[in-house]
Amino acid sequence: MIRKLLFGLLFIISVFLTNAQTSIDKIIATVGKEIILQSDLEQAYAEYAAQFTVKDDDEEEKCIIFENLVYTKLMLHQADVDSIVVTEQQVEAALNWRMNYYLQRAGGDARVIEKYFGKSMAEIRKDLRDIVRDQIYIEQVQDNVTANISITPSEVKAYSNRIGVDSMPLIPATYEFGHILKTPPVSEKEIAEIKAKLENYREQALRDDNPRTKFSMFARMYSDDPGSASKGGDLGFVERGQLYPEFEVVAFSLKSGEISHVVKTRAGYHIIMLQERRGESLKLSHILIQPKPSAEQQVSTIEYLDSARQVILDKKMNFNDAALEFSEDPNKLSGGWVINPYTQSTKFDREALDPATFAALDKLIPGEYSSPVIYINEDGVLSYRLLYLKSKVAPHRANLVEDYDVIKNAAMEEKKSNAIEKWLINKVKVTSIKIDEKYKNCDFVIRWQIK
């Protein structure tokens, strides 16, 4: 199951990492109306081989990659049969989540992502759109197949016993922590200058013979939005519910070609241009400028947190009370604990933490506070925070006492995987599938009983 998931992920990534196209275009499989070309397989295999050590022209590995391709096409075929609908709003939300994930892993620096993929943020986003849409279709088919599956504690224990201690996954070090957050204030002078700049860009664009081209140029030069600046501020088509409320109210009041006055959101200050309207979908561009605190304001914030830390230590305050008194994070009302956005739990491993936060937490023992640490949130706003380490679990083999939820999830995934496998075998019997003779001995062809 893990190998299948790994190859599935690699295939999804490989589609947009590779620019080269092969001249091979032989059809090697058909699944309903869907086709798979030899070039699809060769490209996915080349990407895999570039990342992992494989034998030359490893047929076994090719068969596993081919299985993922056929599985993907079968799921898309079933989504069509089931008339599953995926909205642009769903696609955009999933795209935003993924792009924000990439940005967080890169410390908020879009250049790191662009260098890694060898493409601009706009190109990455464009290449990802169809892939993300297909993923949503596949997930909905999988959810339909596994909707009624549940698991009992006895099944979890049986799974653990069957896997055995030595085969349990290695759980990386995990951290639970809270923070005391403070954002450096931005002067009224800075805000006034930002508004004046944006209004100036607006006026210059409207006076130009081609306002859209001028607006696009200003976005590329001055916008602080890493996801859209490189493509002239283009946000693509959006629907209600995808935007900041203040942004949305103004955007939906615009006429085609109109540019708004300055709009304030959590991310900063914007001007918005409506490119095109299709019913309740808008094609928008924007220019974002984020207020940047001065060096003096940042130093003042660091000094405030240093002082707060000393007060907390001197008074031996518990973390919840300290967060209520000193933090600006609204979450302080529910304890001040930081929630992992990818798992919705309070536990983080190294991969889920930005480098600065990890470096600070790794030096602490439970019950200690860090010195002030820089933090950039999902809106790109710069803050500083004291980190309080609640617990730290060293790397270890998963066990039922410390990692019941991890083992339960693994057991559940195996149960779902088995259910999908059974469903696949039955679905193959009633679906028109043809596999090239060259691949008739691949394990999945035999296992799924493809004629």
One Martini backbone bead per residue (centre of mass of N, CA, C, O) as a GRO file, in nm:
protein
  451
    1MET     BB    1   0.059   0.062  -0.021
    2ILE     BB    2   0.298   0.255   0.007
    3ARG     BB    3   0.403   0.222  -0.281
    4LYS     BB    4   0.148   0.322  -0.420
    5LEU     BB    5   0.148   0.603  -0.293
    6LEU     BB    6   0.426   0.688  -0.388
    7PHE     BB    7   0.377   0.662  -0.693
    8GLY     BB    8   0.139   0.849  -0.707
    9LEU     BB    9   0.293   1.101  -0.617
   10LEU     BB   10   0.514   1.096  -0.833
   11PHE     BB   11   0.330   1.121  -1.074
   12ILE     BB   12   0.205   1.393  -1.006
   13ILE     BB   13   0.475   1.547  -1.003
   14SER     BB   14   0.594   1.464  -1.287
   15VAL     BB   15   0.403   1.612  -1.478
   16PHE     BB   16   0.540   1.915  -1.390
   17LEU     BB   17   0.859   1.869  -1.395
   18THR     BB   18   0.839   1.797  -1.697
   19ASN     BB   19   0.917   1.910  -2.035
   20ALA     BB   20   0.976   1.674  -2.186
   21GLN     BB   21   0.909   1.509  -2.501
   22THR     BB   22   0.805   1.228  -2.649
   23SER     BB   23   0.754   1.044  -2.951
   24ILE     BB   24   0.598   0.844  -2.807
   25ASP     BB   25   0.236   0.727  -2.899
   26LYS     BB   26   0.149   0.468  -2.789
   27ILE     BB   27  -0.113   0.268  -2.706
   28ILE     BB   28  -0.133   0.074  -2.385
   29ALA     BB   29  -0.424   0.188  -2.285
   30THR     BB   30  -0.773   0.127  -2.201
   31VAL     BB   31  -1.037   0.318  -2.010
   32GLY     BB   32  -1.273   0.337  -2.172
   33LYS     BB   33  -1.209   0.669  -2.270
   34GLU     BB   34  -0.936   0.619  -2.165
   35ILE     BB   35  -0.580   0.689  -2.209
   36ILE     BB   36  -0.248   0.533  -2.255
   37LEU     BB   37   0.074   0.619  -2.309
   38GLN     BB   38   0.397   0.551  -2.347
   39SER     BB   39   0.488   0.840  -2.263
   40ASP     BB   40   0.365   0.839  -1.984
   41LEU     BB   41   0.540   0.611  -1.869
   42GLU     BB   42   0.824   0.718  -1.941
   43GLN     BB   43   0.805   0.982  -1.784
   44ALA     BB   44   0.747   0.865  -1.502
   45TYR     BB   45   1.000   0.686  -1.494
   46ALA     BB   46   1.216   0.907  -1.531
   47GLU     BB   47   1.147   1.056  -1.270
   48TYR     BB   48   1.201   0.824  -1.079
   49ALA     BB   49   1.498   0.765  -1.170
   50ALA     BB   50   1.599   1.057  -1.084
   51GLN     BB   51   1.535   0.992  -0.758
   52PHE     BB   52   1.609   0.685  -0.798
   53THR     BB   53   1.749   0.376  -0.774
   54VAL     BB   54   1.775   0.198  -1.085
   55LYS     BB   55   1.739  -0.007  -1.318
   56ASP     BB   56   1.760  -0.062  -1.633
   57ASP     BB   57   1.462  -0.096  -1.737
   58ASP     BB   58   1.251  -0.157  -1.500
   59GLU     BB   59   0.978  -0.356  -1.515
   60GLU     BB   60   0.863  -0.358  -1.229
   61GLU     BB   61   0.844  -0.051  -1.193
   62LYS     BB   62   0.671   0.001  -1.440
   63CYS     BB   63   0.428  -0.164  -1.342
   64ILE     BB   64   0.367   0.018  -1.098
   65ILE     BB   65   0.321   0.275  -1.258
   66PHE     BB   66   0.106   0.161  -1.446
   67GLU     BB   67  -0.098   0.101  -1.226
   68ASN     BB   68  -0.147   0.400  -1.153
   69LEU     BB   69  -0.253   0.484  -1.427
   70VAL     BB   70  -0.494   0.290  -1.440
   71TYR     BB   71  -0.625   0.370  -1.176
   72THR     BB   72  -0.677   0.663  -1.250
   73LYS     BB   73  -0.856   0.606  -1.503
   74LEU     BB   74  -1.072   0.439  -1.355
   75MET     BB   75  -1.163   0.664  -1.163
   76LEU     BB   76  -1.242   0.868  -1.383
   77HIS     BB   77  -1.448   0.689  -1.514
   78GLN     BB   78  -1.629   0.663  -1.260
   79ALA     BB   79  -1.689   0.963  -1.225
   80ASP     BB   80  -1.848   0.975  -1.489
   81VAL     BB   81  -2.060   0.761  -1.423
   82ASP     BB   82  -2.141   0.920  -1.141
   83SER     BB   83  -2.152   1.231  -1.192
   84ILE     BB   84  -1.921   1.390  -1.084
   85VAL     BB   85  -1.869   1.706  -0.922
   86VAL     BB   86  -1.628   1.968  -0.989
   87THR     BB   87  -1.541   2.265  -0.874
   88GLU     BB   88  -1.360   2.551  -0.894
   89GLN     BB   89  -1.358   2.598  -0.590
   90GLN     BB   90  -1.222   2.333  -0.514
   91VAL     BB   91  -0.969   2.369  -0.683
   92GLU     BB   92  -0.874   2.638  -0.562
   93ALA     BB   93  -0.852   2.545  -0.270
   94ALA     BB   94  -0.642   2.319  -0.325
   95LEU     BB   95  -0.431   2.500  -0.455
   96ASN     BB   96  -0.389   2.693  -0.220
   97TRP     BB   97  -0.296   2.483  -0.020
   98ARG     BB   98  -0.048   2.388  -0.178
   99MET     BB   99   0.097   2.659  -0.217
  100ASN     BB  100   0.113   2.722   0.088
  101TYR     BB  101   0.283   2.479   0.156
  102TYR     BB  102   0.526   2.548  -0.014
  103LEU     BB  103   0.580   2.823   0.119
  104GLN     BB  104   0.627   2.725   0.405
  105ARG     BB  105   0.864   2.531   0.335
  106ALA     BB  106   1.016   2.807   0.206
  107GLY     BB  107   0.971   3.054   0.404
  108GLY     BB  108   0.801   3.242   0.185
  109ASP     BB  109   0.988   3.170  -0.074
  110ALA     BB  110   0.926   3.151  -0.410
  111ARG     BB  111   1.215   3.104  -0.528
  112VAL     BB  112   1.259   2.821  -0.418
  113ILE     BB  113   1.035   2.684  -0.582
  114GLU     BB  114   1.122   2.773  -0.867
  115LYS     BB  115   1.399   2.634  -0.854
  116TYR     BB  116   1.306   2.343  -0.803
  117PHE     BB  117   1.099   2.331  -1.065
  118GLY     BB  118   1.174   2.539  -1.303
  119LYS     BB  119   0.936   2.748  -1.227
  120SER     BB  120   0.688   2.941  -1.204
  121MET     BB  121   0.420   2.995  -1.013
  122ALA     BB  122   0.224   3.012  -1.249
  123GLU     BB  123   0.307   2.743  -1.386
  124ILE     BB  124   0.256   2.556  -1.151
  125ARG     BB  125  -0.043   2.622  -1.118
  126LYS     BB  126  -0.130   2.543  -1.402
  127ASP     BB  127  -0.024   2.243  -1.393
  128LEU     BB  128  -0.198   2.163  -1.130
  129ARG     BB  129  -0.500   2.191  -1.190
  130ASP     BB  130  -0.572   1.916  -1.331
  131ILE     BB  131  -0.451   1.737  -1.113
  132VAL     BB  132  -0.631   1.831  -0.880
  133ARG     BB  133  -0.896   1.759  -1.009
  134ASP     BB  134  -0.841   1.453  -1.033
  135GLN     BB  135  -0.802   1.405  -0.732
  136ILE     BB  136  -1.089   1.477  -0.648
  137TYR     BB  137  -1.230   1.261  -0.806
  138ILE     BB  138  -1.084   1.019  -0.674
  139GLU     BB  139  -1.162   1.079  -0.380
  140GLN     BB  140  -1.470   1.051  -0.426
  141VAL     BB  141  -1.467   0.759  -0.512
  142GLN     BB  142  -1.330   0.646  -0.260
  143ASP     BB  143  -1.542   0.750  -0.060
  144ASN     BB  144  -1.776   0.581  -0.175
  145VAL     BB  145  -1.644   0.301  -0.122
  146THR     BB  146  -1.561   0.379   0.208
  147ALA     BB  147  -1.802   0.506   0.378
  148ASN     BB  148  -1.879   0.225   0.566
  149ILE     BB  149  -1.606   0.221   0.706
  150SER     BB  150  -1.478   0.062   0.997
  151ILE     BB  151  -1.310   0.045   1.331
  152THR     BB  152  -1.183  -0.152   1.583
  153PRO     BB  153  -0.986  -0.211   1.851
  154SER     BB  154  -0.936  -0.511   1.779
  155GLU     BB  155  -0.830  -0.451   1.492
  156VAL     BB  156  -0.592  -0.278   1.576
  157LYS     BB  157  -0.451  -0.495   1.746
  158ALA     BB  158  -0.429  -0.706   1.521
  159TYR     BB  159  -0.256  -0.532   1.336
  160SER     BB  160  -0.019  -0.494   1.531
  161ASN     BB  161   0.049  -0.796   1.564
  162ARG     BB  162   0.098  -0.856   1.262
  163ILE     BB  163   0.325  -0.653   1.211
  164GLY     BB  164   0.501  -0.578   1.440
  165VAL     BB  165   0.751  -0.412   1.587
  166ASP     BB  166   0.974  -0.412   1.353
  167SER     BB  167   0.740  -0.297   1.136
  168MET     BB  168   0.708  -0.044   1.255
  169PRO     BB  169   0.701   0.273   1.233
  170LEU     BB  170   0.894   0.557   1.237
  171ILE     BB  171   0.870   0.802   1.468
  172PRO     BB  172   0.914   1.109   1.481
  173ALA     BB  173   0.973   1.380   1.619
  174THR     BB  174   0.753   1.545   1.852
  175TYR     BB  175   0.550   1.848   1.894
  176GLU     BB  176   0.419   2.053   2.162
  177PHE     BB  177   0.280   2.390   2.130
  178GLY     BB  178   0.304   2.728   2.217
  179HIS     BB  179   0.214   3.085   2.187
  180ILE     BB  180   0.349   3.425   2.190
  181LEU     BB  181   0.205   3.686   2.007
  182LYS     BB  182   0.363   3.953   1.802
  183THR     BB  183   0.294   4.242   1.608
  184PRO     BB  184   0.433   4.476   1.447
  185PRO     BB  185   0.380   4.785   1.406
  186VAL     BB  186   0.239   5.017   1.176
  187SER     BB  187   0.263   5.305   1.048
  188GLU     BB  188   0.071   5.554   0.920
  189LYS     BB  189   0.275   5.640   0.711
  190GLU     BB  190   0.306   5.367   0.569
  191ILE     BB  191   0.008   5.334   0.490
  192ALA     BB  192  -0.020   5.594   0.328
  193GLU     BB  193   0.196   5.518   0.116
  194ILE     BB  194   0.058   5.266   0.009
  195LYS     BB  195  -0.205   5.398  -0.087
  196ALA     BB  196  -0.070   5.598  -0.281
  197LYS     BB  197   0.059   5.391  -0.466
  198LEU     BB  198  -0.199   5.242  -0.555
  199GLU     BB  199  -0.346   5.490  -0.669
  200ASN     BB  200  -0.127   5.548  -0.880
  201TYR     BB  201  -0.149   5.283  -1.035
  202ARG     BB  202  -0.443   5.319  -1.111
  203GLU     BB  203  -0.423   5.586  -1.268
  204GLN     BB  204  -0.212   5.495  -1.477
  205ALA     BB  205  -0.375   5.260  -1.596
  206LEU     BB  206  -0.632   5.428  -1.682
  207ARG     BB  207  -0.458   5.625  -1.877
  208ASP     BB  208  -0.395   5.403  -2.047
  209ASP     BB  209  -0.443   5.240  -2.346
  210ASN     BB  210  -0.358   4.967  -2.163
  211PRO     BB  211  -0.456   4.883  -1.856
  212ARG     BB  212  -0.384   4.579  -1.829
  213THR     BB  213  -0.084   4.600  -1.895
  214LYS     BB  214  -0.011   4.804  -1.675
  215PHE     BB  215  -0.112   4.641  -1.434
  216SER     BB  216   0.070   4.396  -1.484
  217MET     BB  217   0.337   4.545  -1.453
  218PHE     BB  218   0.296   4.638  -1.159
  219ALA     BB  219   0.262   4.357  -1.037
  220ARG     BB  220   0.544   4.248  -1.112
  221MET     BB  221   0.702   4.484  -0.957
  222TYR     BB  222   0.510   4.528  -0.662
  223SER     BB  223   0.394   4.273  -0.569
  224ASP     BB  224   0.347   4.055  -0.264
  225ASP     BB  225   0.230   3.819  -0.438
  226PRO     BB  226   0.373   3.515  -0.516
  227GLY     BB  227   0.128   3.377  -0.684
  228SER     BB  228   0.079   3.651  -0.899
  229ALA     BB  229   0.306   3.846  -0.987
  230SER     BB  230   0.438   3.672  -1.228
  231LYS     BB  231   0.123   3.704  -1.367
  232GLY     BB  232   0.012   4.004  -1.326
  233GLY     BB  233  -0.206   3.929  -1.081
  234ASP     BB  234  -0.334   3.668  -1.157
  235LEU     BB  235  -0.627   3.468  -1.024
  236GLY     BB  236  -0.835   3.400  -1.200
  237PHE     BB  237  -1.105   3.214  -1.139
  238VAL     BB  238  -1.367   3.312  -0.914
  239GLU     BB  239  -1.560   3.259  -0.622
  240ARG     BB  240  -1.755   3.252  -0.379
  241GLY     BB  241  -1.555   3.197  -0.079
  242GLN     BB  242  -1.232   3.247  -0.176
  243LEU     BB  243  -1.224   3.520  -0.031
  244TYR     BB  244  -1.194   3.787   0.115
  245PRO     BB  245  -1.459   3.960   0.213
  246GLU     BB  246  -1.363   4.247   0.131
  247PHE     BB  247  -1.268   4.168  -0.151
  248GLU     BB  248  -1.537   4.047  -0.257
  249VAL     BB  249  -1.724   4.289  -0.242
  250VAL     BB  250  -1.564   4.455  -0.450
  251ALA     BB  251  -1.528   4.259  -0.690
  252PHE     BB  252  -1.855   4.217  -0.734
  253SER     BB  253  -1.884   4.545  -0.811
  254LEU     BB  254  -1.747   4.523  -1.071
  255LYS     BB  255  -1.645   4.606  -1.385
  256SER     BB  256  -1.524   4.556  -1.675
  257GLY     BB  257  -1.197   4.704  -1.635
  258GLU     BB  258  -1.212   4.773  -1.348
  259ILE     BB  259  -1.068   4.966  -1.074
  260SER     BB  260  -1.005   4.975  -0.763
  261HIS     BB  261  -0.969   5.075  -0.475
  262VAL     BB  262  -0.859   5.043  -0.173
  263VAL     BB  263  -0.804   4.725  -0.002
  264LYS     BB  264  -0.853   4.568   0.310
  265THR     BB  265  -0.668   4.300   0.462
  266ARG     BB  266  -0.485   4.068   0.625
  267ALA     BB  267  -0.252   4.087   0.393
  268GLY     BB  268  -0.343   4.396   0.316
  269TYR     BB  269  -0.313   4.595   0.019
  270HIS     BB  270  -0.546   4.660  -0.252
  271ILE     BB  271  -0.595   4.621  -0.603
  272ILE     BB  272  -0.868   4.568  -0.840
  273MET     BB  273  -0.924   4.368  -1.141
  274LEU     BB  274  -1.165   4.321  -1.387
  275GLN     BB  275  -1.161   4.106  -1.663
  276GLU     BB  276  -1.404   3.887  -1.610
  277ARG     BB  277  -1.746   3.764  -1.656
  278ARG     BB  278  -1.910   3.443  -1.538
  279GLY     BB  279  -2.145   3.510  -1.379
  280GLU     BB  280  -2.010   3.395  -1.063
  281SER     BB  281  -1.742   3.441  -1.222
  282LEU     BB  282  -1.409   3.575  -1.173
  283LYS     BB  283  -1.158   3.761  -1.341
  284LEU     BB  284  -0.863   3.839  -1.161
  285SER     BB  285  -0.669   4.117  -1.044
  286HIS     BB  286  -0.377   4.209  -0.837
  287ILE     BB  287  -0.241   4.434  -0.586
  288LEU     BB  288   0.002   4.377  -0.328
  289ILE     BB  289   0.063   4.544  -0.011
  290GLN     BB  290   0.275   4.500   0.261
  291PRO     BB  291   0.326   4.589   0.560
  292LYS     BB  292   0.638   4.715   0.699
  293PRO     BB  293   0.817   4.704   0.956
  294SER     BB  294   1.039   4.849   1.121
  295ALA     BB  295   1.324   4.801   1.289
  296GLU     BB  296   1.225   4.938   1.548
  297GLN     BB  297   0.958   4.776   1.575
  298GLN     BB  298   1.094   4.500   1.595
  299VAL     BB  299   1.264   4.553   1.843
  300SER     BB  300   1.027   4.626   2.031
  301THR     BB  301   0.893   4.344   2.013
  302ILE     BB  302   1.128   4.182   2.124
  303GLU     BB  303   1.139   4.331   2.397
  304TYR     BB  304   0.856   4.258   2.489
  305LEU     BB  305   0.901   3.948   2.491
  306ASP     BB  306   1.137   3.946   2.685
  307SER     BB  307   0.979   4.070   2.920
  308ALA     BB  308   0.755   3.861   2.933
  309ARG     BB  309   0.936   3.620   2.993
  310GLN     BB  310   1.041   3.726   3.266
  311VAL     BB  311   0.767   3.749   3.407
  312ILE     BB  312   0.688   3.452   3.381
  313LEU     BB  313   0.934   3.341   3.538
  314ASP     BB  314   0.905   3.508   3.802
  315LYS     BB  315   0.584   3.420   3.843
  316LYS     BB  316   0.524   3.135   3.744
  317MET     BB  317   0.352   3.109   3.497
  318ASN     BB  318   0.125   2.978   3.318
  319PHE     BB  319   0.063   2.953   2.991
  320ASN     BB  320  -0.235   3.039   2.969
  321ASP     BB  321  -0.199   3.307   3.125
  322ALA     BB  322   0.026   3.423   2.947
  323ALA     BB  323  -0.133   3.431   2.683
  324LEU     BB  324  -0.364   3.616   2.780
  325GLU     BB  325  -0.171   3.862   2.854
  326PHE     BB  326   0.045   3.872   2.581
  327SER     BB  327  -0.120   3.777   2.343
  328GLU     BB  328  -0.255   3.829   1.993
  329ASP     BB  329  -0.381   3.560   1.966
  330PRO     BB  330  -0.701   3.441   1.944
  331ASN     BB  331  -0.622   3.144   2.055
  332LYS     BB  332  -0.581   3.217   2.361
  333LEU     BB  333  -0.880   3.147   2.455
  334SER     BB  334  -0.791   2.818   2.398
  335GLY     BB  335  -0.468   2.833   2.529
  336GLY     BB  336  -0.241   2.878   2.276
  337TRP     BB  337  -0.235   2.646   2.095
  338VAL     BB  338  -0.089   2.483   1.826
  339ILE     BB  339  -0.212   2.398   1.504
  340ASN     BB  340  -0.204   2.157   1.271
  341PRO     BB  341  -0.307   2.212   0.941
  342TYR     BB  342  -0.265   1.898   0.833
  343THR     BB  343  -0.407   1.738   1.109
  344GLN     BB  344  -0.553   1.895   1.356
  345SER     BB  345  -0.330   1.886   1.560
  346THR     BB  346  -0.068   1.933   1.820
  347LYS     BB  347   0.126   1.779   1.628
  348PHE     BB  348   0.477   1.797   1.532
  349ASP     BB  349   0.697   1.773   1.285
  350ARG     BB  350   0.954   1.881   1.107
  351GLU     BB  351   0.792   1.909   0.830
  352ALA     BB  352   0.569   2.115   0.982
  353LEU     BB  353   0.815   2.310   1.018
  354ASP     BB  354   0.979   2.577   1.036
  355PRO     BB  355   1.307   2.637   1.081
  356ALA     BB  356   1.289   2.836   1.324
  357THR     BB  357   1.100   2.668   1.503
  358PHE     BB  358   1.263   2.410   1.518
  359ALA     BB  359   1.526   2.527   1.635
  360ALA     BB  360   1.390   2.620   1.901
  361LEU     BB  361   1.250   2.356   2.002
  362ASP     BB  362   1.507   2.163   2.003
  363LYS     BB  363   1.631   2.324   2.267
  364LEU     BB  364   1.402   2.233   2.436
  365ILE     BB  365   1.222   2.169   2.725
  366PRO     BB  366   0.970   2.090   2.890
  367GLY     BB  367   0.852   2.420   3.006
  368GLU     BB  368   0.989   2.600   2.802
  369TYR     BB  369   1.116   2.907   2.675
  370SER     BB  370   1.180   3.103   2.425
  371SER     BB  371   1.295   3.312   2.232
  372PRO     BB  372   1.243   3.519   1.998
  373VAL     BB  373   1.055   3.438   1.695
  374ILE     BB  374   1.016   3.431   1.379
  375TYR     BB  375   0.694   3.496   1.193
  376ILE     BB  376   0.504   3.368   0.908
  377ASN     BB  377   0.207   3.369   0.790
  378GLU     BB  378  -0.035   3.280   0.554
  379ASP     BB  379  -0.048   3.610   0.484
  380GLY     BB  380   0.260   3.729   0.526
  381VAL     BB  381   0.286   3.809   0.824
  382LEU     BB  382   0.492   3.966   1.048
  383SER     BB  383   0.627   3.807   1.341
  384TYR     BB  384   0.649   3.730   1.691
  385ARG     BB  385   0.760   3.454   1.921
  386LEU     BB  386   0.688   3.259   2.190
  387LEU     BB  387   0.789   2.937   2.289
  388TYR     BB  388   0.605   2.653   2.425
  389LEU     BB  389   0.695   2.348   2.558
  390LYS     BB  390   0.504   2.069   2.628
  391SER     BB  391   0.614   1.840   2.419
  392LYS     BB  392   0.853   1.557   2.365
  393VAL     BB  393   0.906   1.305   2.120
  394ALA     BB  394   1.095   1.066   2.047
  395PRO     BB  395   1.213   0.860   1.842
  396HIS     BB  396   1.002   0.575   1.735
  397ARG     BB  397   0.827   0.304   1.759
  398ALA     BB  398   0.529   0.220   1.712
  399ASN     BB  399   0.259   0.228   1.960
  400LEU     BB  400  -0.035   0.184   2.142
  401VAL     BB  401   0.021   0.394   2.365
  402GLU     BB  402   0.144   0.654   2.193
  403ASP     BB  403   0.013   0.553   1.877
  404TYR     BB  404  -0.286   0.478   1.822
  405ASP     BB  405  -0.377   0.666   1.589
  406VAL     BB  406  -0.165   0.576   1.386
  407ILE     BB  407  -0.248   0.275   1.381
  408LYS     BB  408  -0.542   0.317   1.316
  409ASN     BB  409  -0.498   0.458   1.043
  410ALA     BB  410  -0.343   0.226   0.912
  411ALA     BB  411  -0.567   0.014   0.942
  412MET     BB  412  -0.779   0.175   0.786
  413GLU     BB  413  -0.622   0.197   0.519
  414GLU     BB  414  -0.606  -0.104   0.469
  415LYS     BB  415  -0.910  -0.155   0.462
  416LYS     BB  416  -0.963   0.036   0.227
  417SER     BB  417  -0.768  -0.089   0.025
  418ASN     BB  418  -0.911  -0.366   0.016
  419ALA     BB  419  -1.184  -0.256  -0.080
  420ILE     BB  420  -1.078  -0.132  -0.345
  421GLU     BB  421  -0.964  -0.392  -0.464
  422LYS     BB  422  -1.238  -0.538  -0.482
  423TRP     BB  423  -1.376  -0.324  -0.651
  424LEU     BB  424  -1.184  -0.339  -0.892
  425ILE     BB  425  -1.238  -0.630  -0.979
  426ASN     BB  426  -1.540  -0.575  -1.036
  427LYS     BB  427  -1.503  -0.332  -1.232
  428VAL     BB  428  -1.336  -0.472  -1.455
  429LYS     BB  429  -1.570  -0.665  -1.552
  430VAL     BB  430  -1.748  -0.380  -1.651
  431THR     BB  431  -1.489  -0.276  -1.807
  432SER     BB  432  -1.323  -0.131  -2.067
  433ILE     BB  433  -1.012  -0.311  -2.095
  434LYS     BB  434  -0.683  -0.242  -2.240
  435ILE     BB  435  -0.374  -0.425  -2.278
  436ASP     BB  436  -0.076  -0.449  -2.365
  437GLU     BB  437   0.103  -0.729  -2.428
  438LYS     BB  438   0.371  -0.638  -2.286
  439TYR     BB  439   0.189  -0.615  -1.987
  440LYS     BB  440   0.049  -0.898  -1.903
  441ASN     BB  441   0.265  -0.967  -1.647
  442CYS     BB  442   0.163  -0.780  -1.463
  443ASP     BB  443   0.045  -0.798  -1.154
  444PHE     BB  444  -0.225  -0.631  -1.187
  445VAL     BB  445  -0.343  -0.789  -1.425
  446ILE     BB  446  -0.375  -1.050  -1.257
  447ARG     BB  447  -0.512  -0.941  -0.994
  448TRP     BB  448  -0.758  -0.796  -1.165
  449GLN     BB  449  -0.841  -0.976  -1.408
  450ILE     BB  450  -0.737  -0.890  -1.686
  451LYS     BB  451  -0.803  -0.982  -2.018
   0.00000   0.00000   0.00000
